[in-house]
Structure formats: C-alpha cells, structure tokens
Coordinates of C-alpha atoms in Angstrom, one line a residue:
M1012 CA 48.9 15.6 174.6
A1013 CA 49.3 15.7 178.3
A1014 CA 45.9 16.4 180.1
P1015 CA 45.8 19.5 182.3
V1016 CA 45.9 19.1 186.1
H1017 CA 42.4 18.2 187.2
T1018 CA 40.9 20.3 190.1
K1019 CA 37.8 19.9 192.1
V1020 CA 34.7 21.6 190.3
P1021 CA 31.7 22.4 192.2
R1022 CA 28.7 20.1 192.3
S1023 CA 26.4 22.4 190.5
I1024 CA 28.8 22.7 187.5
R1025 CA 29.4 18.8 187.4
K1026 CA 25.7 18.3 187.1
K1027 CA 25.0 20.6 184.3
P1028 CA 28.2 21.0 182.3
R1029 CA 26.3 22.1 179.2
N1030 CA 25.1 25.3 181.1
Y1031 CA 28.3 26.1 182.4
I1032 CA 29.8 25.9 178.8
R1033 CA 27.0 27.9 177.3
E1034 CA 27.7 30.6 180.0
L1035 CA 31.2 30.6 178.9
C1036 CA 30.0 31.4 175.4
R1037 CA 27.6 34.0 176.4
K1038 CA 30.4 35.9 178.2
E1039 CA 32.3 36.1 174.9
S1040 CA 30.3 38.6 172.8
R1041 CA 32.0 37.8 169.6
Y1042 CA 30.8 34.1 169.4
E1043 CA 27.4 32.5 169.5
D1044 CA 26.2 29.4 171.4
T1045 CA 28.6 26.8 169.6
L1046 CA 27.2 23.3 170.9
S1047 CA 24.0 21.7 170.1
T1048 CA 23.6 17.9 170.9
R1049 CA 20.9 15.6 170.3
S1050 CA 20.8 14.0 173.7
S1051 CA 22.0 14.6 177.3
T1052 CA 25.0 12.6 176.8
W1053 CA 27.3 15.1 178.5
N1054 CA 25.4 14.9 181.8
T1055 CA 26.7 11.2 182.1
R1056 CA 29.9 11.2 180.4
I1057 CA 31.6 14.5 181.8
S1058 CA 34.5 14.2 184.1
P1059 CA 34.6 16.0 187.5
G1060 CA 37.8 17.4 186.5
I1061 CA 37.4 18.7 182.9
L1062 CA 37.6 22.5 184.0
S1063 CA 40.7 23.6 185.7
N1064 CA 43.2 26.5 185.7
G1065 CA 41.6 28.1 188.7
F1066 CA 37.9 28.4 187.5
N1067 CA 35.5 28.6 190.4
R1068 CA 31.9 29.0 191.2
A1069 CA 32.1 32.7 191.2
G1070 CA 32.9 33.3 187.7
A1071 CA 34.3 31.8 184.6
S1072 CA 36.4 33.2 181.6
P1073 CA 35.2 33.4 178.3
F1074 CA 36.0 30.2 176.0
S1075 CA 38.0 32.1 173.7
K1076 CA 40.3 32.9 176.4
L1077 CA 40.8 29.2 177.6
S1078 CA 43.9 27.3 176.5
L1079 CA 43.9 25.1 173.4
E1080 CA 45.0 22.2 175.6
L1081 CA 42.1 22.8 177.9
K1082 CA 39.7 22.8 175.1
Q1083 CA 41.0 19.7 173.6
H1084 CA 40.7 18.2 176.8
I1085 CA 37.0 19.3 177.2
F1086 CA 36.3 17.6 173.8
S1087 CA 38.1 14.5 174.5
F1088 CA 35.3 13.5 177.2
I1089 CA 33.0 12.8 174.4
H1090 CA 33.8 9.0 174.4
V1091 CA 31.8 7.2 171.7
R1092 CA 31.5 7.8 168.1
N1093 CA 27.8 8.5 168.3
D1094 CA 28.3 11.4 170.6
R1095 CA 31.0 12.8 168.2
K1096 CA 28.3 12.6 165.4
A1097 CA 25.9 14.7 167.4
V1098 CA 28.2 17.6 168.0
R1099 CA 27.8 20.6 165.7
L1100 CA 30.8 22.8 165.6
V1101 CA 29.9 26.3 164.5
C1102 CA 32.5 28.9 165.2
M1103 CA 36.3 28.8 164.4
D1104 CA 37.1 29.0 167.8
W1105 CA 35.4 25.8 168.8
R1106 CA 36.4 24.1 165.5
N1107 CA 40.1 24.7 166.2
A1108 CA 39.8 23.3 169.6
S1109 CA 38.1 20.2 168.5
E1110 CA 40.3 19.2 165.7
Y1111 CA 42.2 16.9 168.0
V1112 CA 39.2 14.9 168.7
F1113 CA 37.0 15.4 165.6
G1114 CA 39.1 16.2 162.9
H1115 CA 37.6 18.1 159.9
E1116 CA 34.9 15.9 159.3
F1117 CA 31.3 16.5 159.4
R1118 CA 28.5 13.7 159.6
T1119 CA 25.0 14.0 158.9
F1120 CA 23.4 11.9 161.6
R1121 CA 20.4 9.9 160.3
V1122 CA 19.2 12.2 157.5
Y1123 CA 15.5 11.4 156.8
A1124 CA 13.5 12.5 154.0
D1125 CA 11.4 14.6 156.2
A1126 CA 14.1 15.8 158.6
P1127 CA 13.7 19.6 159.7
F1128 CA 17.3 19.9 158.7
L1129 CA 16.8 19.4 155.1
K1130 CA 13.4 20.9 154.9
T1131 CA 15.1 24.0 156.5
L1132 CA 18.0 23.8 153.7
S1133 CA 15.3 23.7 151.1
R1134 CA 13.6 26.8 152.2
L1135 CA 16.9 28.7 152.4
G1136 CA 19.2 29.8 149.7
P1137 CA 22.8 30.4 149.7
N1138 CA 22.4 34.1 150.0
K1139 CA 20.1 33.6 153.3
I1140 CA 22.9 31.8 155.3
L1141 CA 23.5 34.4 157.7
R1142 CA 19.5 34.9 158.3
A1143 CA 18.9 31.2 159.3
P1144 CA 16.3 30.7 162.1
P1145 CA 17.7 30.6 165.6
G1146 CA 19.2 27.2 166.7
F1147 CA 19.8 26.1 163.2
E1148 CA 23.5 26.0 162.6
G1149 CA 23.6 23.8 159.5
P1150 CA 24.6 26.3 157.0
K1151 CA 27.4 27.9 159.1
V1152 CA 28.9 24.4 159.7
L1153 CA 28.7 23.5 156.0
L1154 CA 30.7 26.7 155.1
A1155 CA 33.9 25.2 157.1
I1156 CA 33.7 21.5 156.8
Q1157 CA 36.5 19.9 154.5
G1158 CA 34.9 16.2 154.9
L1159 CA 31.3 15.0 154.2
I1160 CA 30.3 11.8 155.5
I1161 CA 26.6 10.9 154.6
D1162 CA 26.1 8.3 157.5
H1163 CA 22.5 7.1 157.0
I1164 CA 19.9 7.8 154.5
K1165 CA 16.3 6.6 155.0
Y1166 CA 13.8 6.9 152.2
H1167 CA 10.3 5.8 151.7
T1168 CA 9.9 2.1 150.5
R1169 CA 7.3 3.1 147.8
N1170 CA 9.6 5.6 146.3
P1171 CA 13.1 4.4 146.5
K1172 CA 14.9 7.5 145.7
Y1173 CA 17.2 10.1 147.3
P1174 CA 15.5 12.7 149.4
P1175 CA 15.1 15.8 147.1
D1176 CA 15.9 18.0 149.8
L1177 CA 19.5 16.4 149.9
K1178 CA 20.5 18.4 147.0
E1179 CA 20.2 21.5 148.9
L1180 CA 22.6 19.9 151.4
F1181 CA 25.2 19.7 148.5
R1182 CA 24.5 23.1 147.1
F1183 CA 25.5 25.0 150.5
I1184 CA 29.0 23.5 150.2
P1185 CA 31.3 25.9 148.9
H1186 CA 33.0 24.7 145.4
G1187 CA 36.5 23.3 145.9
Q1188 CA 36.3 22.9 149.7
L1189 CA 35.6 19.3 150.2
Q1190 CA 38.5 17.0 150.6
L1191 CA 36.8 13.8 151.8
L1192 CA 33.5 12.5 150.7
H1193 CA 32.1 9.1 152.1
F1194 CA 28.6 7.5 151.4
T1195 CA 28.0 4.8 154.0
D1196 CA 24.4 3.8 152.9
T1197 CA 23.4 4.6 149.4
C1198 CA 24.2 6.9 146.6
Q1199 CA 22.8 7.9 143.4
I1200 CA 25.0 8.6 140.2
D1201 CA 23.2 12.0 139.7
H1202 CA 23.8 13.0 143.2
L1203 CA 27.5 12.1 142.9
R1204 CA 27.9 14.0 139.7
L1205 CA 26.4 17.1 141.4
L1206 CA 29.2 17.0 144.0
L1207 CA 32.1 15.8 142.0
G1208 CA 31.3 18.7 139.5
G1209 CA 32.1 21.3 141.9
Q1210 CA 34.7 19.8 144.3
H1211 CA 37.8 19.9 142.3
N1212 CA 40.1 19.4 145.4
L1213 CA 38.6 16.2 146.7
R1214 CA 41.4 14.0 147.9
H1215 CA 39.3 10.9 149.4
L1216 CA 36.3 9.3 147.8
A1217 CA 34.8 6.3 149.6
L1218 CA 31.7 4.3 148.3
P1219 CA 31.8 1.1 150.4
P1220 CA 30.6 -2.4 149.4
R1221 CA 26.9 -3.2 149.0
V1222 CA 26.2 0.6 149.1
F1223 CA 27.1 1.7 145.5
Q1224 CA 27.7 -0.8 142.7
F1225 CA 28.7 0.6 139.3
D1226 CA 26.4 -1.0 136.7
F1227 CA 28.1 0.4 133.6
E1228 CA 25.7 -1.6 131.4
C1229 CA 23.0 1.0 132.4
F1230 CA 25.2 3.8 131.2
D1231 CA 25.0 5.2 127.6
E1232 CA 28.3 6.4 126.1
K1233 CA 27.4 9.9 126.7
G1234 CA 26.6 9.3 130.6
L1235 CA 29.9 7.3 131.1
T1236 CA 31.8 10.0 129.2
E1237 CA 30.1 12.7 131.4
F1238 CA 30.9 10.8 134.8
K1239 CA 34.6 10.1 133.6
D1240 CA 34.9 13.9 133.1
H1241 CA 33.8 14.6 136.5
I1242 CA 36.2 12.0 138.0
S1243 CA 39.0 13.4 135.7
S1244 CA 38.4 17.0 137.1
C1245 CA 39.3 15.6 140.7
K1246 CA 43.1 15.7 139.8
Q1247 CA 44.0 15.8 143.5
L1248 CA 42.4 12.5 144.3
Q1249 CA 44.6 10.2 146.2
S1250 CA 42.2 7.4 147.5
L1251 CA 39.3 5.7 145.9
H1252 CA 37.0 2.9 147.2
I1253 CA 34.1 1.7 145.0
S1254 CA 32.3 -1.5 144.5
I1255 CA 31.6 -2.7 141.0
K1256 CA 30.1 -5.8 139.2
N1257 CA 32.3 -8.6 137.9
T1258 CA 32.2 -8.2 134.4
I1259 CA 34.7 -7.5 131.6
E1260 CA 32.8 -4.1 130.9
D1261 CA 33.1 -3.0 134.6
H1262 CA 36.9 -4.1 134.7
D1263 CA 37.7 -1.8 131.7
A1264 CA 35.5 1.0 132.8
A1265 CA 37.0 0.9 136.2
R1266 CA 40.7 1.0 134.7
F1267 CA 39.6 4.1 132.5
I1268 CA 38.5 5.8 135.6
V1269 CA 41.7 5.0 137.4
H1270 CA 44.0 6.1 134.7
A1271 CA 42.3 9.4 134.8
L1272 CA 43.5 10.1 138.2
P1273 CA 47.3 10.7 138.1
N1274 CA 47.7 11.4 141.8
L1275 CA 45.8 8.2 142.9
R1276 CA 47.8 6.5 145.7
C1277 CA 45.3 4.2 147.3
L1278 CA 42.7 2.1 145.6
S1279 CA 40.1 -0.2 147.2
L1280 CA 37.9 -2.3 144.9
D1281 CA 35.1 -4.6 146.0
M1282 CA 33.7 -7.1 143.6
M1283 CA 30.2 -8.8 143.4
R1284 CA 29.9 -12.4 143.3
T1285 CA 28.6 -12.8 139.9
Y1286 CA 31.1 -13.0 137.0
N1287 CA 30.6 -12.6 133.3
P1288 CA 33.5 -13.4 131.3
E1289 CA 32.1 -12.2 127.9
P1290 CA 31.8 -8.7 126.8
S1291 CA 28.7 -7.3 125.4
P1292 CA 28.5 -6.8 121.8
G1293 CA 29.7 -3.3 120.7
S1294 CA 31.3 -2.5 124.1
P1295 CA 32.7 1.0 124.3
F1296 CA 35.2 0.2 126.6
F1297 CA 37.7 -1.4 124.2
Q1298 CA 37.8 1.6 122.1
N1299 CA 41.3 2.8 123.5
P1300 CA 43.3 -0.5 124.2
E1301 CA 46.6 1.1 124.4
Q1302 CA 45.6 3.1 127.4
L1303 CA 44.5 -0.2 129.3
T1304 CA 48.0 -1.5 128.7
K1305 CA 49.6 1.1 131.0
L1306 CA 50.5 0.0 134.5
I1307 CA 48.6 1.7 137.4
N1308 CA 51.1 3.2 140.0
L1309 CA 49.8 2.8 143.4
E1310 CA 51.1 2.5 147.0
V1311 CA 48.1 0.9 148.7
L1312 CA 45.9 -1.9 146.7
Q1313 CA 43.0 -3.6 148.4
L1314 CA 40.9 -6.2 146.5
T1315 CA 37.8 -7.7 148.2
G1316 CA 35.7 -10.4 146.4
P1317 CA 36.1 -13.0 143.6
W1318 CA 38.7 -11.0 141.6
P1319 CA 40.0 -12.8 138.6
W1320 CA 43.7 -13.0 138.1
C1321 CA 44.0 -10.4 135.2
T1322 CA 43.4 -7.6 137.7
L1323 CA 47.1 -7.8 138.9
D1324 CA 48.3 -7.5 135.5
H1325 CA 47.5 -3.7 135.5
I1326 CA 49.3 -2.9 138.8
N1327 CA 52.9 -1.7 138.8
F1328 CA 54.3 -3.8 141.8
R1329 CA 57.5 -1.7 141.9
T1330 CA 55.4 1.2 143.7
L1331 CA 53.3 -0.8 145.7
V1332 CA 53.7 -0.6 149.5
V1333 CA 50.6 -2.2 151.0
L1334 CA 48.8 -5.2 149.3
K1335 CA 45.5 -6.5 150.7
L1336 CA 43.7 -9.5 149.2
R1337 CA 40.4 -10.1 151.1
N1338 CA 37.7 -12.8 150.9
L1339 CA 39.1 -13.8 147.4
R1340 CA 37.0 -16.9 146.6
N1341 CA 39.1 -17.7 143.8
T1342 CA 42.1 -17.3 145.7
S1343 CA 44.2 -20.3 144.4
T1344 CA 44.1 -18.5 140.8
I1345 CA 45.0 -15.0 142.0
L1346 CA 47.9 -16.2 144.1
R1347 CA 49.3 -18.5 141.5
R1348 CA 49.1 -15.8 139.0
L1349 CA 51.0 -13.5 141.3
N1350 CA 53.6 -16.2 141.7
E1351 CA 53.9 -16.4 137.8
S1352 CA 53.7 -12.7 137.1
P1353 CA 56.1 -11.5 134.5
Q1354 CA 57.1 -8.7 136.7
S1355 CA 60.2 -9.8 138.8
L1356 CA 59.4 -10.5 142.4
A1357 CA 62.7 -9.2 143.5
D1358 CA 61.3 -5.5 142.4
I1359 CA 58.3 -6.2 144.3
G1360 CA 60.2 -7.0 147.4
T1361 CA 61.9 -3.7 147.3
S1362 CA 58.8 -1.8 147.9
L1363 CA 56.1 -4.1 149.4
R1364 CA 56.0 -3.6 153.2
S1365 CA 52.6 -4.8 154.2
L1366 CA 50.6 -7.9 153.1
E1367 CA 47.4 -9.3 154.1
V1368 CA 45.5 -12.4 152.7
I1369 CA 42.3 -13.5 153.9
L1370 CA 40.9 -16.6 152.5
A1371 CA 37.1 -17.0 152.4
W1372 CA 34.6 -19.9 151.1
V1373 CA 37.9 -22.0 150.3
F1374 CA 37.8 -25.3 152.2
N1375 CA 40.3 -28.0 152.6
D1376 CA 42.2 -27.0 149.5
T1377 CA 45.9 -27.5 150.3
S1378 CA 46.8 -26.1 146.9
V1379 CA 45.5 -22.5 148.1
R1380 CA 48.0 -22.7 151.1
D1381 CA 50.9 -23.9 149.0
D1382 CA 50.4 -21.1 146.6
L1383 CA 50.1 -18.6 149.7
E1384 CA 53.4 -19.8 151.3
L1385 CA 55.0 -19.5 148.0
M1386 CA 53.9 -16.0 147.6
I1387 CA 54.9 -14.9 151.0
K1388 CA 58.4 -16.5 150.5
S1389 CA 58.9 -14.4 147.4
F1390 CA 58.6 -11.3 149.1
S1391 CA 61.4 -9.8 151.5
G1392 CA 61.5 -7.2 154.1
L1393 CA 57.9 -7.2 155.0
H1394 CA 56.8 -5.2 158.0
T1395 CA 53.3 -6.1 158.5
L1396 CA 51.9 -9.7 157.7
V1397 CA 48.3 -10.8 158.3
I1398 CA 47.3 -14.2 157.3
Y1399 CA 43.7 -16.0 157.7
T1400 CA 43.6 -19.3 156.2
E1401 CA 39.9 -20.2 156.8
N1402 CA 39.7 -24.1 157.1
N1403 CA 42.8 -24.8 155.1
G1404 CA 45.3 -25.4 157.8
L1405 CA 47.9 -23.2 159.2
I1406 CA 50.8 -22.1 157.3
N1407 CA 54.2 -23.4 157.9
P1408 CA 56.3 -21.4 160.4
S1409 CA 59.2 -21.6 158.0
T1410 CA 57.3 -19.3 155.8
I1411 CA 57.8 -16.3 158.2
E1412 CA 61.5 -16.8 158.6
P1413 CA 62.5 -14.6 155.4
H1414 CA 60.8 -11.6 157.1
A1415 CA 61.9 -12.2 160.7
A1416 CA 64.6 -9.2 160.6
S1417 CA 62.1 -6.7 159.4
L1418 CA 58.8 -7.9 160.7
R1419 CA 56.9 -5.6 163.4
H1420 CA 53.4 -6.8 163.3
L1421 CA 52.3 -10.4 162.6
S1422 CA 48.9 -11.8 162.8
I1423 CA 48.1 -15.4 162.2
N1424 CA 44.6 -16.9 162.5
S1425 CA 42.4 -19.7 161.2
N1426 CA 38.8 -20.9 161.6
G1427 CA 37.5 -24.4 162.6
D1428 CA 37.1 -26.4 165.6
G1429 CA 40.1 -28.3 167.5
D1430 CA 43.5 -27.7 168.4
E1431 CA 44.8 -28.7 164.9
H1432 CA 44.0 -25.0 164.1
C1433 CA 46.1 -23.8 166.8
Y1434 CA 50.2 -23.6 166.8
S1435 CA 51.8 -25.7 169.3
A1436 CA 54.1 -24.5 171.8
E1437 CA 57.1 -25.8 169.5
Q1438 CA 55.7 -23.9 166.4
V1439 CA 55.1 -20.8 168.3
Q1440 CA 58.7 -20.8 169.7
S1441 CA 60.1 -21.4 166.1
I1442 CA 58.3 -18.3 165.0
L1443 CA 59.1 -15.9 167.8
R1444 CA 62.7 -17.2 168.2
T1445 CA 63.4 -15.1 165.0
C1446 CA 61.0 -12.4 165.2
Q1447 CA 62.4 -10.6 168.2
D1448 CA 61.4 -7.0 167.0
L1449 CA 57.5 -7.8 167.0
E1450 CA 55.5 -4.9 168.3
T1451 CA 52.1 -6.3 167.7
F1452 CA 51.1 -9.9 167.7
A1453 CA 47.8 -11.7 167.1
I1454 CA 47.4 -15.5 167.2
R1455 CA 44.9 -18.2 168.0
L1456 CA 45.5 -19.7 171.3
P1457 CA 44.4 -23.4 172.7
I1458 CA 42.4 -22.0 175.6
H1459 CA 40.6 -24.8 177.2
Q1460 CA 39.2 -24.3 180.9
R1461 CA 39.2 -27.3 183.1
D1462 CA 37.0 -25.8 185.7
S1463 CA 34.2 -23.6 184.7
H1464 CA 33.6 -22.5 188.4
D1465 CA 37.0 -21.2 189.1
P1466 CA 38.7 -19.4 185.9
R1467 CA 40.6 -17.1 188.2
S1468 CA 43.8 -18.9 188.5
I1469 CA 46.6 -20.6 186.5
E1470 CA 45.4 -23.8 187.7
G1471 CA 42.0 -23.3 185.8
I1472 CA 44.0 -24.1 182.6
E1473 CA 43.4 -27.8 181.5
T1474 CA 46.0 -30.3 182.6
G1475 CA 48.7 -30.9 179.9
S1476 CA 47.6 -27.6 177.8
S1477 CA 50.5 -25.9 176.0
L1478 CA 49.2 -22.3 176.8
P1479 CA 51.4 -21.6 179.9
Q1480 CA 54.5 -22.6 177.6
I1481 CA 53.2 -20.5 174.7
L1482 CA 52.6 -17.3 176.9
K1483 CA 56.0 -17.6 178.3
T1484 CA 57.5 -17.5 174.9
I1485 CA 55.4 -14.4 174.2
A1486 CA 56.6 -12.8 177.2
M1487 CA 60.0 -13.0 176.2
L1488 CA 59.4 -10.5 173.4
K1489 CA 60.7 -7.3 175.2
K1490 CA 59.6 -4.9 172.3
L1491 CA 56.1 -6.3 172.3
R1492 CA 53.3 -3.6 172.8
A1493 CA 50.0 -5.3 172.4
L1494 CA 48.8 -8.8 172.0
R1495 CA 45.5 -10.0 170.4
V1496 CA 44.4 -13.5 171.4
F1497 CA 41.8 -15.4 169.3
Y1498 CA 40.2 -18.4 171.0
P1499 CA 37.2 -20.7 170.1
R1500 CA 34.0 -20.0 171.8
S1501 CA 32.8 -22.9 174.0
R1502 CA 29.3 -23.2 175.5
N1503 CA 30.5 -24.7 178.5
S1504 CA 33.2 -22.1 179.5
S1505 CA 32.4 -19.2 181.9
F1506 CA 35.0 -17.3 179.8
D1507 CA 32.4 -16.4 177.5
S1508 CA 30.1 -15.0 180.1
N1509 CA 32.9 -13.0 182.0
H1510 CA 35.8 -12.1 179.4
L1511 CA 37.5 -10.3 182.3
D1512 CA 38.3 -13.6 184.0
L1513 CA 40.0 -14.7 180.9
A1514 CA 41.9 -11.5 180.5
N1515 CA 43.1 -11.7 184.1
M1516 CA 44.3 -15.2 183.7
L1517 CA 46.3 -14.4 180.6
L1518 CA 47.7 -11.1 181.9
K1519 CA 48.5 -13.0 185.2
V1520 CA 50.6 -15.7 183.2
L1521 CA 52.4 -13.0 181.1
G1522 CA 53.2 -10.8 184.0
Y1523 CA 54.6 -13.8 186.0
Y1524 CA 57.1 -14.1 183.1
G1525 CA 58.0 -10.6 183.0
S1526 CA 56.0 -9.3 180.0
S1527 CA 55.8 -5.6 179.4
I1528 CA 52.8 -5.3 176.9
E1529 CA 50.7 -2.2 177.1
L1530 CA 47.5 -3.7 175.5
L1531 CA 45.7 -7.1 175.6
C1532 CA 42.9 -7.8 173.2
T1533 CA 40.5 -11.1 173.3
K1534 CA 38.6 -12.3 170.6
P1535 CA 36.0 -15.3 170.7
I1536 CA 35.8 -17.2 167.3
W1537 CA 32.4 -18.2 166.6
M1538 CA 32.0 -21.4 164.3
S1539 CA 29.0 -19.7 162.4
R1540 CA 29.6 -17.0 159.8
R1541 CA 26.3 -15.2 161.0
Y1542 CA 27.4 -14.3 164.3
T1543 CA 30.4 -12.4 165.4
R1544 CA 31.7 -11.0 168.7
A1545 CA 33.2 -7.5 169.3
C1546 CA 37.0 -7.4 170.5
L1547 CA 37.6 -6.5 174.2
Y1548 CA 40.5 -4.5 175.3
Y1549 CA 42.3 -4.4 178.5
R1550 CA 45.3 -2.6 180.0
P1551 CA 47.7 -4.4 182.3
K1552 CA 48.2 -3.1 185.8
T1553 CA 50.4 -4.3 188.8
S1554 CA 48.6 -4.7 191.9
I1555 CA 49.4 -5.8 195.5
D1556 CA 47.3 -8.6 197.3
I1557 CA 46.7 -8.9 201.0
L1558 CA 49.9 -11.0 201.2
G1559 CA 51.9 -8.4 199.8
R1560 CA 52.5 -10.2 196.6
S1561 CA 52.3 -8.3 193.3
Q1562 CA 50.5 -9.7 190.4
T1563 CA 49.1 -8.3 187.0
V1564 CA 45.4 -7.7 186.5
A1565 CA 43.4 -6.6 183.6
L1566 CA 41.6 -3.2 183.5
P1567 CA 38.8 -2.8 180.7
F1568 CA 40.0 -0.1 178.2
P1569 CA 37.2 1.0 176.1
R1570 CA 39.1 4.1 174.6
A1571 CA 41.9 1.8 173.3
E1572 CA 41.2 2.7 169.7
A1573 CA 41.3 6.5 170.4
E1574 CA 44.3 6.5 172.5
L1575 CA 46.3 3.8 170.9
S1576 CA 45.5 4.3 167.2
D1577 CA 48.9 3.4 166.0
M1578 CA 48.3 -0.3 166.7
E1579 CA 46.1 -0.7 163.6
I1580 CA 46.8 -4.3 163.3
I1581 CA 45.0 -4.9 166.8
F1582 CA 41.7 -2.9 165.9
E1583 CA 41.1 -4.7 162.6
E1584 CA 38.6 -7.5 162.1
Y1585 CA 40.1 -10.6 160.2
E1586 CA 37.0 -12.8 159.9
C1587 CA 35.4 -13.3 156.7
V1588 CA 32.2 -11.7 157.8
N1589 CA 33.9 -8.2 157.5
M1590 CA 33.4 -7.3 153.9
G1591 CA 35.3 -3.8 153.9
P1592 CA 37.4 -1.5 155.7
K1593 CA 36.5 1.2 158.2
L1594 CA 37.0 3.9 155.6
D1595 CA 36.3 6.8 157.9
I1596 CA 39.4 5.8 159.8
W1597 CA 41.1 3.7 156.9
V1598 CA 41.6 6.5 154.5
P1599 CA 43.4 9.2 156.4
R1600 CA 45.9 6.6 158.0
L1601 CA 46.9 5.1 154.7
I1602 CA 47.6 8.5 153.3
D1603 CA 49.6 9.7 156.3
S1604 CA 51.6 6.5 156.7
P1605 CA 52.5 4.0 153.9
V1606 CA 52.9 1.2 156.4
F1607 CA 50.4 0.4 159.2

C-alpha cells in the first residue's frame, strides 16, 4: 500500500491528534466517537504528516469522507502491539479502515476479576446493548468481532477460578460469529465448552503450551463425550493447537478429537515431559480401534515436546506440506522411526515443502545427527529448511545438496562455545555455491572482535578470521533479501553493548562486495538457557562520507515484522527456550499460504 503524500500539519493538531480525530467524528452525525485508548500513546507516536489531502486548521472533513487509503495510513501509526490492543473499534467505518492494520481480531487487555469492563457486562444483558453507559463500547465491539483472544486473566490466588463475569463476555458474542479463538494465559473446560457450543463456524482454535493441558484422566465418559460433541460441531475448524499430557489415554483421546474434524489442515500439539506408557484399566479410549487406524490428512503438523515415535504412524505424509519437530527430547527415536516408516519417502517428497527440526536436551549424540541427515536426504524439493542441532555438531553440507534447486529459505544454527559450532568459509561456499536462489538465509558466524575500542571498521575483525570470506560468499547471492546472523555473546566485546556497530560492520563488508539485501537481523547466542536476547533488525542504506566515498550503513528497523511479514524465517525464534509458536500470527499465515 502506497502511503499518501505528506503535508505539513499545524502544531496544534500535531500536539493533540486525538482531539482532532474526535472532531472529525463529531462532524459526522451518523457515527459516535470511535476511539478509546488506555494511554496517550498517540501523543508521542503520531507522525507530523499523517493528515493530508488539503486538510487545514480552518476545518476538517468528516471521517467517513476520507479515503480508505488515508484511514489505513492513520491507523498504521500505532506502532507496537500493546498500542494495538488498546484500540477499540466501534462503528463499521472505522473497523473497515483498520482492517489493514488490526485485521478482525479483538483482544481483551488484562482482564481482571474486578475489572469495570466485566462488571458492566455482568449488569447488562443482551437486550440492553444499545443502552450501555456512555463511553462503554464493549458490547458494540463484541457484535462485530470475528476473532477473540483472551490475552491475560488474573484471578485471586485463594480462589483460583475463572472470573465469573467472564461468562458474560462470552454470552455477548453472537452465535456462529467467531472464526478465531485463542487463550494465552489460562482456560477452563467449562468456559471452553460454553464458547464451542455456540460457535459452529470457528476456524482457528489455539490453546498454547503450559496454558491449557488436557487431563483426560479427570474426565468421565459422559464429560469426554460432551466435549467431543462440541468439538465435532465445529466442522469448519481448520487449525488446532492444544497441549496434552504424555499418556496413552491422552494420545487416543487427541486422535478421537482430530478424527472428528474433517476440514482440519493445521495441527500443533505440545507434549508435557512426563510419560506413562501403560494405559489405565478400563480405559474408554480403545472402544473404537478401527477409527484409530485411519490416517489423519494434514497440511501442517507441529510437534513440540517428548513425542513418542508412534505419533507419526497416524499422519498421512502424502498430504503433508509443513513438518515441524521442536524440542523433541527423544529425537533420535522419532527421526529413526520416520526413516523406517512403512510409508514411502518418495511419496513424502512430492508434497513436503517445509521442514524444521530443533534438537533440545540432546547432548553429544552423533546418532541423532546421523538420523537427521538421513531424513533430510530422504526428502526432495524442500523450499524451507530450518535446523538447530544443539550441541551435537553441525550437519554435513552435502545434506543440503538434494534441495539446492528448490531451496528458498535456509537456517542453520547450533549452540555451544567455540568455532567448531560455526561453518568454515569452505563449507559456506560449498552450501551457497549450489543454493543460488536463496531469499532468506540464517547462519551462525565466527564473529570475534580484535579491538573492543574500535569496532567500526573492517580492521576490527580478528586477524585470520574467515568472516570476510564468508560475507563475500553471501554477498554473491543476488536473490537474497534477508540475512540473519547468530553470533556467540562475549563479555569482552563492545558488540554486545552497541549492536549498531556490529550491524554497520557487517553491512559495510556486504556492501563492499555488492550485496543487495533488504534486511539484516542480528541475534546474540547466550550460553545459558535461562536468558535470551531479542533480535534486532536493520535496513541497509548507502551513504556518502566526507571524502565522497559511498558505503553501506545500518538503519534500525523496529517495524520490520509488520512491513516485511513475508520473511517468516527471519522472525522466528529457533532457540530451545521458545516452547511454542506465536499463534496470533502463526495461525492465519499457515492457512493462507501452505509454505512459509
């Protein structure tokens, strides 16, 4: 979307943009005041040029008469996600204008048990929506939402139950309206059944790890049947993300649920660490064994946790497009089982386009790496390959060669200290010589700073380092759009205190060799699992120094994820501390595009 031409706005309008927008709304008699925010973030985040098309101090046109492009441009200046949560969109005119930025989701921001929002809902009824008190826009918003994300629930520790007023929030949502339901903090089975009972058009259901664990041992047969009936009524469900205990009963119950969803395309399962291989006596989950023998037709499958090898026996790999195996502590077993699967790997290779394997809690086990390399070689035609090998050494570059012609996104990373966990210049050349069509590339580089007082020049790189040669090889990739660099954190390096110096150094070398990348991401690797650092993003820009020489410098790019959302491989976290996907972004993208 092309931004409108910016014009100068009077100082009075720039200082109080909310008042100006409210004045626009008041001039339109058909609409009410449509913005309410929890803070004055607009005062600091508004741009001097967001209002154009001839608006001046003398008067302003009603909001409904503004162009859709200009409305979207106004909403785009709410930068961070916390600001987006705070916005409540009321009338259709504002909602349509904000779909470019906000989509159709509605987030409840920190719903407390004694929150005025829930107390007001409890006093109102469905027939009193139009008579809500002034300034309370909750019921009107609920009439138009298509996605509900319960972002944070805080309850009293003495009575750890859901706030009773939250039921009123669910009752206000019209039946059959929701398409996305996401709990990020906690969930009770009664409230979930209350929502599922009336939302038959639900397409995405997300219950992240350590938030909602299915404990089917606490279910009696009647309760499980009722829950399965509610799930079965959601025939349009396309993506499901749940976390279950690692028991035989839970495996079978999960399969019953999955088999009841004929349109399911994306499945994400998170497994707890405990494992009980023996079923309980009289378990009701083996009453229909012929149903359990059916293969599940999926396009996207993500397994997180210590999943046993038998899980993959129920997946139809002929339809699978994306396979993610994350934090599999018995990884060697499941990889070996996949290699020995009775299904032909030739059939898998015709459909699978994205493969991600993250090893966790597996140390110095060469058999795991051998099984991983064998599995990668068994496939063909991969577009995306993400490998994290923990402390088990790097995979052989020859493993990637079968996918060189089709590979577009590649990420290779490992943990541990020392250059043995980094590819040499010769190995990087061997990989990139065949993978000439890469668009995004993530790799760990041997970054060592010789002089911590002067990191702003190429000479700051340690003598004899292979880094310049590796960067030269990367710069030869003409189709490369984004580069993500992992590097070990060093306490004696000023790169950790000023990441911009590192980005400038990397882009200076890449620009010298003619690279044309659009985005650079730097990510320090901490040796402790308890700590992690956020990724930093930079855009390259060519500048002229005082001597008339051109060089490439780094510009911080905090909105990279919003503006370059098609580079998913750059915005993912591959360390083992990340226990699950960012579902508010992950679910819609997987549905819209089978390959990311």
